[in-house]
Short mmCIF file of C-alpha atoms in Angstrom, two decimals:
data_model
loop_
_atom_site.label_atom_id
_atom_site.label_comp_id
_atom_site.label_asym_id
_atom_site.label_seq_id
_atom_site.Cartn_x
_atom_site.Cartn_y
_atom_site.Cartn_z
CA UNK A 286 3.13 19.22 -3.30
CA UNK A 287 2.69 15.76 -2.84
CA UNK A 288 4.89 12.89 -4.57
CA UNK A 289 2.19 10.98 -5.63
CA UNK A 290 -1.70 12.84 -6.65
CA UNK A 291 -4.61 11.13 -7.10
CA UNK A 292 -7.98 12.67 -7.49
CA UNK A 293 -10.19 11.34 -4.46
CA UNK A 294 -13.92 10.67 -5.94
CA UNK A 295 -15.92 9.52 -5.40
CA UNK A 296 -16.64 8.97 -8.99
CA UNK A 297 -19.98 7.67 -9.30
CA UNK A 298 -20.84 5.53 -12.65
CA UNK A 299 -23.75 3.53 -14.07
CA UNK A 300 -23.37 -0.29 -14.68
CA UNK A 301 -21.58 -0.36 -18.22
CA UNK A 302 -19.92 3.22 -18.15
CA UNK A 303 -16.47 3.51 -19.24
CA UNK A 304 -14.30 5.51 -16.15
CA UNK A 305 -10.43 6.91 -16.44
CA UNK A 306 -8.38 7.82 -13.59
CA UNK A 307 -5.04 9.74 -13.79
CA UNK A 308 -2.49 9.80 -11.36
CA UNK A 309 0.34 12.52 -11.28
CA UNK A 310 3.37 12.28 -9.84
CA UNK A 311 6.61 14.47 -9.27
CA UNK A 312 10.04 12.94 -9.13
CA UNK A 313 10.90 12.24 -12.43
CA UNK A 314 13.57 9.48 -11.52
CA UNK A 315 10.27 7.44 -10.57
CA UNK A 316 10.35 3.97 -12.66
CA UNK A 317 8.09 1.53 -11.91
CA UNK A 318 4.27 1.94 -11.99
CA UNK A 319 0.87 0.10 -10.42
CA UNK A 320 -2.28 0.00 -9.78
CA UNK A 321 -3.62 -1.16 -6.84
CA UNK A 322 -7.31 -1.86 -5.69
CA UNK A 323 -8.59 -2.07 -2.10
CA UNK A 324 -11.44 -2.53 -0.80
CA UNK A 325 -13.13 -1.24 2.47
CA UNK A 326 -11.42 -2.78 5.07
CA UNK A 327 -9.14 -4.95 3.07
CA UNK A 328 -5.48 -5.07 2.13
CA UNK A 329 -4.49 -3.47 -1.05
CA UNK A 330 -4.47 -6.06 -3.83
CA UNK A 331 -2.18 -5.39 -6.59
CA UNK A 332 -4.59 -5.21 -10.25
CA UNK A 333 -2.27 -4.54 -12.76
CA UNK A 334 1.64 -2.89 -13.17
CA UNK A 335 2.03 -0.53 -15.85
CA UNK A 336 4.27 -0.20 -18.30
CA UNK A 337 6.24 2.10 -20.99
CA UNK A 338 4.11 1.31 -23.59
CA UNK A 339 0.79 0.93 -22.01
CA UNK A 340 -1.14 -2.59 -21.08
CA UNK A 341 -4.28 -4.07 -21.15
CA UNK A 342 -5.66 -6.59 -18.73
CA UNK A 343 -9.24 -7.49 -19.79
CA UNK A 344 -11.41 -4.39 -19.21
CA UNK A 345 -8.61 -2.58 -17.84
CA UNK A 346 -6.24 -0.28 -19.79
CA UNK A 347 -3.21 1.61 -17.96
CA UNK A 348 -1.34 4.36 -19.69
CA UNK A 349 2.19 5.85 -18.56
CA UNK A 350 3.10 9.52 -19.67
CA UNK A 351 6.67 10.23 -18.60
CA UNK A 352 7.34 13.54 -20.56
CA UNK A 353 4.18 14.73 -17.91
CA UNK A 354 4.47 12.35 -15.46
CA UNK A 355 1.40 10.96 -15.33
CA UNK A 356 -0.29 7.54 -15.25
CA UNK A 357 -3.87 6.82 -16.02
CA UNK A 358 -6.27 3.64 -15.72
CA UNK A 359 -9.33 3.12 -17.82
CA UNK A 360 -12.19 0.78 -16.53
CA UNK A 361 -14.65 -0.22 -19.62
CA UNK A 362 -18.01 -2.00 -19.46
CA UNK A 363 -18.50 -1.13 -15.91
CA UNK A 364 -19.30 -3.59 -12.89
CA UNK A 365 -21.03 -3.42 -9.93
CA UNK A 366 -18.09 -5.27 -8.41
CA UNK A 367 -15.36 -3.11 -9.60
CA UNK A 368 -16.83 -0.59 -6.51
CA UNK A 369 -13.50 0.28 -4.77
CA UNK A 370 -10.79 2.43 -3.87
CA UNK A 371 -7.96 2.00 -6.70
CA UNK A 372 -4.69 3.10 -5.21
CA UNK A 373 -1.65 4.93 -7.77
CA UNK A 374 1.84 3.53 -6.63
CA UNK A 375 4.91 5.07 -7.83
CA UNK A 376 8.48 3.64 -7.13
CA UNK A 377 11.79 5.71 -7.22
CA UNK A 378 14.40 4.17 -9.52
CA UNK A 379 17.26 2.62 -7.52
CA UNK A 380 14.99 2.27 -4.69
CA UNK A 381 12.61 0.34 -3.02
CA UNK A 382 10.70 3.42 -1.65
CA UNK A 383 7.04 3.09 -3.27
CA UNK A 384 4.67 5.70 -2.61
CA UNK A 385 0.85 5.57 -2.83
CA UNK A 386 -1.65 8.05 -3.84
CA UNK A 387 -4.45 8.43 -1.57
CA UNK A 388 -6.54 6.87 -3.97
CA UNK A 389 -9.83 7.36 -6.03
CA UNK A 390 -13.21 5.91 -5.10
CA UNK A 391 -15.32 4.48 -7.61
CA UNK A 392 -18.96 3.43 -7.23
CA UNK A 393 -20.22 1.70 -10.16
CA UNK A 394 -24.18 1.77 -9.76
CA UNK A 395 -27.11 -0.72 -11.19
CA UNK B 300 1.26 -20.58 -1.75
CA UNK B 301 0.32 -18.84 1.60
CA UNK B 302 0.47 -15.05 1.15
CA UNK B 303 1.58 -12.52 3.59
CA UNK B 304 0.35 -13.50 7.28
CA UNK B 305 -0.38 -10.97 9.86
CA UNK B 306 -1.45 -11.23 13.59
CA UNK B 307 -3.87 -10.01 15.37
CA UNK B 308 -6.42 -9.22 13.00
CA UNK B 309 -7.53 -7.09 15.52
CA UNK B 310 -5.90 -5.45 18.69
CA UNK B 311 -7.87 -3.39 20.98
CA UNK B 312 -5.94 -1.99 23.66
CA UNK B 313 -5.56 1.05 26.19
CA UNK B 314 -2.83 3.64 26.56
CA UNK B 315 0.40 2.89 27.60
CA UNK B 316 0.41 -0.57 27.16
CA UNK B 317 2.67 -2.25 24.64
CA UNK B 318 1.13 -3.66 21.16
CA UNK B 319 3.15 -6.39 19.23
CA UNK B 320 2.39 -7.11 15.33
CA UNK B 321 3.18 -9.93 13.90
CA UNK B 322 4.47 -10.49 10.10
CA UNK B 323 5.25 -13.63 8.14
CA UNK B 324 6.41 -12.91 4.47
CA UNK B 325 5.59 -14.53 1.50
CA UNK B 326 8.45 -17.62 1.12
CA UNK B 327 11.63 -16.71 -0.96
CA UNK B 328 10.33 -13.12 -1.22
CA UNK B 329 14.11 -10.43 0.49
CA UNK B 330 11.75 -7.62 1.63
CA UNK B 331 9.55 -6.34 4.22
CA UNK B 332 7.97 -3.48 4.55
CA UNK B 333 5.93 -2.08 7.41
CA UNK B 334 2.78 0.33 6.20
CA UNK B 335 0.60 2.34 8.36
CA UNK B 336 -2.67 3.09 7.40
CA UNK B 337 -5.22 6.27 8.65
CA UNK B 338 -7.79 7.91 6.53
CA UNK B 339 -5.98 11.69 6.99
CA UNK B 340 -2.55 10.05 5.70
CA UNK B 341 -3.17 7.48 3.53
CA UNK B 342 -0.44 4.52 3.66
CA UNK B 343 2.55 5.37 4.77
CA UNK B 344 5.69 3.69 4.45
CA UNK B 345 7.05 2.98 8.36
CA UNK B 346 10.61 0.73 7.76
CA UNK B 347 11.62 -1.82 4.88
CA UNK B 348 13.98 -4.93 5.25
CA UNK B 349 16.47 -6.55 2.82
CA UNK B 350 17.48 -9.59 3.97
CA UNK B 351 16.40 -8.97 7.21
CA UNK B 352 18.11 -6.32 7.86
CA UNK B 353 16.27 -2.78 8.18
CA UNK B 354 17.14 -0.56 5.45
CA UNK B 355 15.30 2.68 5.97
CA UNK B 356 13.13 3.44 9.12
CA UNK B 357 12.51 7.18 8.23
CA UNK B 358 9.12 6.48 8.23
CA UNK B 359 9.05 5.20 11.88
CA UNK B 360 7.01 8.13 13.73
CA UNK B 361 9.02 8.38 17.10
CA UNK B 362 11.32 5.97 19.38
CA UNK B 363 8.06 4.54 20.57
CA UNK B 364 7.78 2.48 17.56
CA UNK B 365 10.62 -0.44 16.90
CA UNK B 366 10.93 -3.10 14.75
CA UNK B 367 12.77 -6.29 14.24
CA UNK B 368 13.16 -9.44 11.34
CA UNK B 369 15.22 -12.26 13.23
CA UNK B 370 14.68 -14.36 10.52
CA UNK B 371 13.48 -15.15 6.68
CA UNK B 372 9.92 -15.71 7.66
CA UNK B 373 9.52 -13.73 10.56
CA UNK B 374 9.04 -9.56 11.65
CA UNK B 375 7.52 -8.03 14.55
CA UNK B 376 6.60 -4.13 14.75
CA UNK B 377 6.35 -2.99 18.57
CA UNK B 378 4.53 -0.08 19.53
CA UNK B 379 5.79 0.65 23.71
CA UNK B 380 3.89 2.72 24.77
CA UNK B 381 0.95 2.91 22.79
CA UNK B 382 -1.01 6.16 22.13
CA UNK B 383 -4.54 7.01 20.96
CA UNK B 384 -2.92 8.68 17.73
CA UNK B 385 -1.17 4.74 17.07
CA UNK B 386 -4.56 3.73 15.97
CA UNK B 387 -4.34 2.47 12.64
CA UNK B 388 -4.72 -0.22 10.17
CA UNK B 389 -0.98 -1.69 10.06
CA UNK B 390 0.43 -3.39 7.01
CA UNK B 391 2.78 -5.64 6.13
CA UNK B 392 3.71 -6.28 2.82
CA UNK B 393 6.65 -8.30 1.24
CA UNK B 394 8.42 -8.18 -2.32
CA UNK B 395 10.92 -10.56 -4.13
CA UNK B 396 14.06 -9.19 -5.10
CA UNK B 397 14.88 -6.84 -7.76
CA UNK B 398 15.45 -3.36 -8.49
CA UNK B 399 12.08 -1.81 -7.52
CA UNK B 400 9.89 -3.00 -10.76
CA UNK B 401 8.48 -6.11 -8.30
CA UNK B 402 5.03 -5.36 -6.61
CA UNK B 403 4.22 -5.22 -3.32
CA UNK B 404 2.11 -8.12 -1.53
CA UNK B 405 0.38 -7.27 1.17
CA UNK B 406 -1.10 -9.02 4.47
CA UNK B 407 -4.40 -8.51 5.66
CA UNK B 408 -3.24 -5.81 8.26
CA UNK B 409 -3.87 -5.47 12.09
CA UNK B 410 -6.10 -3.28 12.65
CA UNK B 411 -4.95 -1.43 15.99
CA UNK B 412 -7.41 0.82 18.08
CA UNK B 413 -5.83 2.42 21.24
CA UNK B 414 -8.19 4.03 23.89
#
């Protein structure tokens, strides 16, 4: 099983839809959560970290779920620019080994 | 502030030659880490410094690969010699210091194509 899961996509939305993500992962001494976004051919580019109690950044929402070890991003109002590969990093406590997910593609479309 | 720097953009080279990236870190940030990039495997973690020192290098695929910080603001990952299987997007990426809960900031990458 791999440390870090992430559903691949491609999810494919309309302009204005409302998409969730979940990302599961399996050492339970992992403590520190992000999301990433890349685009093709670009570095990763860090959107948001998430925490215990859940954040909000604008129209982004992340959600943490220790007891089953899961973490979850929701995109509302859907752009055209937020087209891209969002990447699920987990870091093991004590550590600076972070792992990434493969990542999930999302098309938004007009 | 000047993120993290990476050279070549691009390297094109053939088999059996040696490949040299270059890294600069982001100013006052301790680590460095060295990320490979393929679409069958995803990133991959190759080495990490503290301080400039290497910390873990599990992730370094075979004696082929080697890498060095001299200094704050500078890392090099060598590749001698190179092999159609190296090619890659590489990535360097640099945190501040902490236990972990810090992001990662990442370069541009190289992207490396070995024929």
């Amino acid at each position: 099983r791999k440390e870090v899961e992430q559903d691949p996509g491609p999810f494919n939305v309309p302009e204005g839809a409302t998409v969730a993500f979940n990302c599961t992962y399996s050492n339970s001494a992992s403590q520190s959560f992000f999301w990433y976004r890349q685009d093709c051919r670009k570095e990763p580019k860090l959107l948001m970290s998430v925490y215990s109690s859940g954040n909000e950044d604008g129209r982004f929402t992340a959600q943490l779920n220790r007891a089953s070890q899961y973490i979850s991003l929701l995109i509302r109002d859907s752009k055209l620019s937020d087209s891209a590969t969002y990447l699920c990093v987990v870091n093991i406590g004590g550590t600076y080994k972070y792992i990434f997910g493969t990542g999930t593609r999302l098309k938004v479309l007009a | 502030d000047a993120g993290v720097i990476q050279s070549p953009r691009h390297e094109v080279t053939e088999m059996g030659q040696e490949v040299t990236l270059r890294c600069k870190p982001i100013s006052g940030h301790d680590y460095l880490f060295w990320y490979r990039q393929t679409m069958m495997r995803g990133l991959e973690l190759l080495i990490y410094f503290n301080n400039n020192v290497p910390i873990d290098d599990s992730g370094m695929p075979e004696d082929r690969f080697s890498a060095k910080m001299p200094n704050a603001s500078f890392s090099t990952l060598k590749i001698q010699p190179s092999e159609p299987r190296d090619s890659a997007v590489y990535f360097c990426a640099s945190s501040p210091s902490g236990q972990g809960n810090s992001p990662l900031h990442f370069g541009n990458g190289t992207r490396l194509t070995v024929t």
